[in-house]
PDB file of C-alpha atoms and ligand atoms in Angstrom:
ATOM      1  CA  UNK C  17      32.230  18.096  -6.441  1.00  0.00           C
ATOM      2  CA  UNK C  18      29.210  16.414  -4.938  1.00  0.00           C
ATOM      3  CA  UNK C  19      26.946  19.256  -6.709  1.00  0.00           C
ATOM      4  CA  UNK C  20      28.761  18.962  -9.813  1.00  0.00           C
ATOM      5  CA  UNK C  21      27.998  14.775  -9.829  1.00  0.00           C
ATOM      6  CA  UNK C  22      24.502  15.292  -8.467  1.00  0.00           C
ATOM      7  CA  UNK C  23      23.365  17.377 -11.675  1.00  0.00           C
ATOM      8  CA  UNK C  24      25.539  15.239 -13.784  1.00  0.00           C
ATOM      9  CA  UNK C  25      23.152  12.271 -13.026  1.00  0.00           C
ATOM     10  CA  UNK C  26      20.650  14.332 -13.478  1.00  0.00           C
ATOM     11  CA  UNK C  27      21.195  15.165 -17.021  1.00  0.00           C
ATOM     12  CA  UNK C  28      21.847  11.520 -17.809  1.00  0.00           C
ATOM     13  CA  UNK C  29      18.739  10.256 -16.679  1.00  0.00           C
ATOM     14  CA  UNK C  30      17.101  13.426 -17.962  1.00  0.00           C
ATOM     15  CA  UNK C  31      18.769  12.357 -21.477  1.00  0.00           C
ATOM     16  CA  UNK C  32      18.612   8.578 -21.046  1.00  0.00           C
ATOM     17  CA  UNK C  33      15.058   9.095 -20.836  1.00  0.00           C
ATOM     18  CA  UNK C  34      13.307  12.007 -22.603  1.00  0.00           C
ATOM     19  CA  UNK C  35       9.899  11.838 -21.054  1.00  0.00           C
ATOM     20  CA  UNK C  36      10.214  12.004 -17.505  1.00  0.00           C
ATOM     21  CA  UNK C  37      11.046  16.252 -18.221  1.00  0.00           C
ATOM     22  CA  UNK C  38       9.352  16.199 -14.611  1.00  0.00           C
ATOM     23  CA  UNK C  39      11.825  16.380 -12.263  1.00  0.00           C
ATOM     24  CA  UNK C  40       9.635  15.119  -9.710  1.00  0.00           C
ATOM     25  CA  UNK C  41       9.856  11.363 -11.757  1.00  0.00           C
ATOM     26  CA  UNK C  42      12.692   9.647 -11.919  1.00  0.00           C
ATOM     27  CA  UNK C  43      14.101   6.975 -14.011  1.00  0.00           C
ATOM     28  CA  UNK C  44      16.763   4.409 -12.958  1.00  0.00           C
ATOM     29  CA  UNK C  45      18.022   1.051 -15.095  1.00  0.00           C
ATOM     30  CA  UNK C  46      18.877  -2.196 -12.959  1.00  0.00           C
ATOM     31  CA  UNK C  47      21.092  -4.520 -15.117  1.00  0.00           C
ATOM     32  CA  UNK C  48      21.991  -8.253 -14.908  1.00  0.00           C
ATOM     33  CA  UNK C  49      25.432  -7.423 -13.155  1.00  0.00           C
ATOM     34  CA  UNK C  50      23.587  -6.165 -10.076  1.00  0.00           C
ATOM     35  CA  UNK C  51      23.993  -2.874 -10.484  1.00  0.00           C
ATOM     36  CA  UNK C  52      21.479  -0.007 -10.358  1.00  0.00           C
ATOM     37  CA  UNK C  53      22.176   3.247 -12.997  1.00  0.00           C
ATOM     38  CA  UNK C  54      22.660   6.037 -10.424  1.00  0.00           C
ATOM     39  CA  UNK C  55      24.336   5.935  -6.599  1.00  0.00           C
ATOM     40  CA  UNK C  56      22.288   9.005  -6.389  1.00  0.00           C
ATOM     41  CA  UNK C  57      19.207  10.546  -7.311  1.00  0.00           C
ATOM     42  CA  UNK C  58      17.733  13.839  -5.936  1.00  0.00           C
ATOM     43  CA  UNK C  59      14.412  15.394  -5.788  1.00  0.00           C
ATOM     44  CA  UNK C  60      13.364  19.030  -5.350  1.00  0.00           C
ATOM     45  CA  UNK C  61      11.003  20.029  -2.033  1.00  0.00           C
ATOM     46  CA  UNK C  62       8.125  21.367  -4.865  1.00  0.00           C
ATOM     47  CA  UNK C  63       7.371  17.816  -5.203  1.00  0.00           C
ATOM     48  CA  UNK C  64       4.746  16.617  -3.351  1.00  0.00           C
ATOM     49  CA  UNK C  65       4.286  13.024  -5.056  1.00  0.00           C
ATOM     50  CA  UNK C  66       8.042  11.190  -6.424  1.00  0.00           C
ATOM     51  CA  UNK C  67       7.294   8.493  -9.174  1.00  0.00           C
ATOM     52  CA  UNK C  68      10.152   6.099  -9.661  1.00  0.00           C
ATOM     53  CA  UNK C  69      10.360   4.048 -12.274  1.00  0.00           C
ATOM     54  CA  UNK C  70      12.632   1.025 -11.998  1.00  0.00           C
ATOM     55  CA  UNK C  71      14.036  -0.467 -15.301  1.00  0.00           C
ATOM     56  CA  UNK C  72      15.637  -4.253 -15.761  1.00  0.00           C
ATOM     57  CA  UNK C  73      17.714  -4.113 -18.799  1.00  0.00           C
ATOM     58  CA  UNK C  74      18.839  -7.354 -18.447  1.00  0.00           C
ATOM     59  CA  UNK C  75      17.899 -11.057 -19.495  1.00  0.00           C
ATOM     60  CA  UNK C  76      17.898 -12.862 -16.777  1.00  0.00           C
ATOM     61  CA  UNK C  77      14.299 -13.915 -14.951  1.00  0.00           C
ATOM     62  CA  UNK C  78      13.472 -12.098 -11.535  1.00  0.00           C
ATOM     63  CA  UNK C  79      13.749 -15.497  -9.886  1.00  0.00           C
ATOM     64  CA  UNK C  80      17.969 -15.571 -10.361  1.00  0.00           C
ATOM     65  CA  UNK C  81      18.278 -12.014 -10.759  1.00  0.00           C
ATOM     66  CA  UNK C  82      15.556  -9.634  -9.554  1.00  0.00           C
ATOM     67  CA  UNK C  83      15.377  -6.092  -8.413  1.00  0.00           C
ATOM     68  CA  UNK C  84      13.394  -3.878  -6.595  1.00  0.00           C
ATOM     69  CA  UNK C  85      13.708  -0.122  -5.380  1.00  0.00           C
ATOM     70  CA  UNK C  86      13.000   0.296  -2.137  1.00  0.00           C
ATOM     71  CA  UNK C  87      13.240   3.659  -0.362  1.00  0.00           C
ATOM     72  CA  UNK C  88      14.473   3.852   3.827  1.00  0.00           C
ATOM     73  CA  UNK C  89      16.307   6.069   6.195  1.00  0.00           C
ATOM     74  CA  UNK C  90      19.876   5.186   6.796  1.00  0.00           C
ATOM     75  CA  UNK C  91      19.414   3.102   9.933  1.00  0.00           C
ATOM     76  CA  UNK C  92      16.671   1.481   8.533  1.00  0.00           C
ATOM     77  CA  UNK C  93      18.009  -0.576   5.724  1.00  0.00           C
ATOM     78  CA  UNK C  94      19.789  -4.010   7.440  1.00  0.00           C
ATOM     79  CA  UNK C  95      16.656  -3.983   9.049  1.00  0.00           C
ATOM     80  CA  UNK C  96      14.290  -4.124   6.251  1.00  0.00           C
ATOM     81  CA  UNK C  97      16.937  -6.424   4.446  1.00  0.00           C
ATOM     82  CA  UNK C  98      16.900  -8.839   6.966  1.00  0.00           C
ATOM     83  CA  UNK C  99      13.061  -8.478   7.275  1.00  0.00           C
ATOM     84  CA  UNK C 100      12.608  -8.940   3.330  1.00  0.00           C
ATOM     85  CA  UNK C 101      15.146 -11.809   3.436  1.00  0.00           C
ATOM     86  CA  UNK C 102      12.420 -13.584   5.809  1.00  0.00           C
ATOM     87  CA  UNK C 103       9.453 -12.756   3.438  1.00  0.00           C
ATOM     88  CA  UNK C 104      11.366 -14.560   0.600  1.00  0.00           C
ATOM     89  CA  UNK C 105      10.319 -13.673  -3.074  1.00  0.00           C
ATOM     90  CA  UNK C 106       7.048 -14.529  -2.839  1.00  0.00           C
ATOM     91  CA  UNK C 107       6.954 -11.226  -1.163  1.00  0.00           C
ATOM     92  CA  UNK C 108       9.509  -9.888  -3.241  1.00  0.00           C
ATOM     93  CA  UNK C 109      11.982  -9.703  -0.226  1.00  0.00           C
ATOM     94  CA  UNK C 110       9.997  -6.772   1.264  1.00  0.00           C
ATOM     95  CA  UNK C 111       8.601  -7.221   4.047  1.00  0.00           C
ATOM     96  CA  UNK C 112       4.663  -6.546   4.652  1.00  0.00           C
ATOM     97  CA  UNK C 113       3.552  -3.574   6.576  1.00  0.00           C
ATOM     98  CA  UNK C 114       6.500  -2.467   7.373  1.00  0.00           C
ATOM     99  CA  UNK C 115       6.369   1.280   8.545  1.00  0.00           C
ATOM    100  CA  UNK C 116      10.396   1.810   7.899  1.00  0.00           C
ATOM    101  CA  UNK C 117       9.769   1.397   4.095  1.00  0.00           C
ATOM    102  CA  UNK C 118       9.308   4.332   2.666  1.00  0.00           C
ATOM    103  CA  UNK C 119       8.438   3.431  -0.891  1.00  0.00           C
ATOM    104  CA  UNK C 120       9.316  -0.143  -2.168  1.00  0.00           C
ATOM    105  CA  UNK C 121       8.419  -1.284  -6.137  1.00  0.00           C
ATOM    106  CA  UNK C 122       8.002  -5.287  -6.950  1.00  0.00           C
ATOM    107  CA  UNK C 123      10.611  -7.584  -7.756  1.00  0.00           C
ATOM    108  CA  UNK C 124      11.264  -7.253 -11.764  1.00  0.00           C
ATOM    109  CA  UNK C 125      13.200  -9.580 -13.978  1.00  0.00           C
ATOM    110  CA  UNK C 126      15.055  -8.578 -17.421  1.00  0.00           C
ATOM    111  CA  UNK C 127      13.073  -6.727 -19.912  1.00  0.00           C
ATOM    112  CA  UNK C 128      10.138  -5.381 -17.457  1.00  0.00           C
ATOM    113  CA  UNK C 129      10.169  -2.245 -15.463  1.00  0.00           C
ATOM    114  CA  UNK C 130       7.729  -1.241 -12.275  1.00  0.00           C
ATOM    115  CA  UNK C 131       6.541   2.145 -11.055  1.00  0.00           C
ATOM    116  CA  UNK C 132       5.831   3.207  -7.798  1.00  0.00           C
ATOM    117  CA  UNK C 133       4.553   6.977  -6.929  1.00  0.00           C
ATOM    118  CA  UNK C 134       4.979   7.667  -3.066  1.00  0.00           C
ATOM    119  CA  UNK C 135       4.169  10.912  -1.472  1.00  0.00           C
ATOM    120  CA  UNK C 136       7.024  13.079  -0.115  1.00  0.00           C
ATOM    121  CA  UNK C 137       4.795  14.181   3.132  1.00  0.00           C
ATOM    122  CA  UNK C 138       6.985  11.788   5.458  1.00  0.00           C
ATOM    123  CA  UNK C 139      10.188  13.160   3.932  1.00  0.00           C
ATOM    124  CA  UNK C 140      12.375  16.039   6.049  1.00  0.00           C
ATOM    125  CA  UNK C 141      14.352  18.839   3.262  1.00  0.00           C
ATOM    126  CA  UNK C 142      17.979  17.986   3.104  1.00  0.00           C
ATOM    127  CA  UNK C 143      17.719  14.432   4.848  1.00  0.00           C
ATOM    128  CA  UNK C 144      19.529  12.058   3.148  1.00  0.00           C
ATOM    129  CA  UNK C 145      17.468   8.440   2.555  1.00  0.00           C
ATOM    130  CA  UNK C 146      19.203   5.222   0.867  1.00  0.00           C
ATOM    131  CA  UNK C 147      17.491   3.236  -1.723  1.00  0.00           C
ATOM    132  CA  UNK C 148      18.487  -0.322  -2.357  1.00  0.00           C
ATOM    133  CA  UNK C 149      17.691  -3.400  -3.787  1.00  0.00           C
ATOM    134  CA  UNK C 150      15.911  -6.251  -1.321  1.00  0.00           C
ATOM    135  CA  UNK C 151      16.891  -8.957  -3.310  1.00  0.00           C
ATOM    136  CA  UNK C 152      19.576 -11.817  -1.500  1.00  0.00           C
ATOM    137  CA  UNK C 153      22.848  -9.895  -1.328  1.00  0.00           C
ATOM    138  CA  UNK C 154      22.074  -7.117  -3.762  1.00  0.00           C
ATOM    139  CA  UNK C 155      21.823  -3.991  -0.933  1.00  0.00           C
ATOM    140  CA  UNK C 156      25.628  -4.243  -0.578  1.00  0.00           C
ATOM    141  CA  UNK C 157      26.259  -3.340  -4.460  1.00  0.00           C
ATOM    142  CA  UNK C 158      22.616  -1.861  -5.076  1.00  0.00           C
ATOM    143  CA  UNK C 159      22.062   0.941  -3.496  1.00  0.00           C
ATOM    144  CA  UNK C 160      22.135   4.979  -3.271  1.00  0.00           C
ATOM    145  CA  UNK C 161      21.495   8.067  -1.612  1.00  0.00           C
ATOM    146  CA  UNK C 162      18.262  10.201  -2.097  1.00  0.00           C
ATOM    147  CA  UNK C 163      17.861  13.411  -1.156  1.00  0.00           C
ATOM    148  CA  UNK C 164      14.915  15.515  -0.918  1.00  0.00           C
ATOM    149  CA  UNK C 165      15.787  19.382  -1.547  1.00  0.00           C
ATOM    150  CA  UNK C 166      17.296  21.820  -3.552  1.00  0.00           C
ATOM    151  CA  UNK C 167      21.078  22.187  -5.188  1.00  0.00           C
ATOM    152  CA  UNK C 168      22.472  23.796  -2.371  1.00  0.00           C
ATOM    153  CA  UNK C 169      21.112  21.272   0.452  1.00  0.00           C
ATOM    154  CA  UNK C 170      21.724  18.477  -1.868  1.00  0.00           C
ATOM    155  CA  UNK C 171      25.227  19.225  -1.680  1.00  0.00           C
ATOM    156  CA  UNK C 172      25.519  19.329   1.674  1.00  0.00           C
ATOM    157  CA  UNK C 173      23.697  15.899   2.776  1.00  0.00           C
ATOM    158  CA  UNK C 174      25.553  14.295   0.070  1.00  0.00           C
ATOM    159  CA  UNK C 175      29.064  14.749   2.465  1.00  0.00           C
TER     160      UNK C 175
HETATM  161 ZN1   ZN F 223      18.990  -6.379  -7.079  1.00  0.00          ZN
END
């Protein structure tokens, strides 16, 4: 079942977005209801760079509802949460320097979007990661797994 959902958001973001073919760039939509467009996203070991683009279809400004897309292991996330909470917006609630982050975008309100490209060096086949949103109370609703690897591997970090 876990295969069968993991290609189905595949295809949507494929479809909801017709240019990012590459399946090493990825797509997602943040809304004014908090929510991100995906609970997962996967992408194959060929790719040595990821590109994430994070989308705010919403109205509201990133001052009352922001969101980022920040990238983590597991353990790491009330961590960096905490940590961003600290660094406040002006930072857009990620904290600086912070080795745990994987890949973080900026803070973007309704109407923009952000991109950030990270390199998939640091990343082990078949781990599951979590992306989230930094903003105040947002990880709890906004967030996802990621995995890095094929089909088959996908399925089985996604248990
Ligand atoms: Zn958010």
């Amino acid at each position: 079942m876990t295969y069968v959902r993991v290609i189905g958001v595949a295809m949507l973001l494929l479809a909801s977005a017709g240019a990012y073919a590459d399946p090493c760039k990825i797509a997602i939509d943040s809304n004014d209801m908090m929510q991100f467009s995906a609970h997962e996203l996967a992408v194959p070991t060929s790719c040595t760079d990821v590109e994430v683009t994070l989308r705010h279809a919403g109205r509201l400004p990133a001052k009352v509802m922001g969101h980022d897309w920040v990238l983590a292991k597991d353990s790491d996330v009330s961590g960096i949460v905490n940590a961003g909470l600290a660094a406040g917006l002006s930072h857009g609630f990620v904290p600086e320097n912070d080795k745990r982050i994987i890949a973080a975008t900026k803070v973007v309100g309704g109407g923009e979007s952000t991109t950030v490209k990270f390199s998939t060096a640091l990343l082990l086949q078949g781990a599951r990661y979590v992306f989230f949103c930094t903003a105040p109370g947002h990880s709890s609703v906004m967030h996802g797994k990621f995995l890095f690897g094929d089909a088959t591997r996908v399925a089985q970090a996604g248990k």
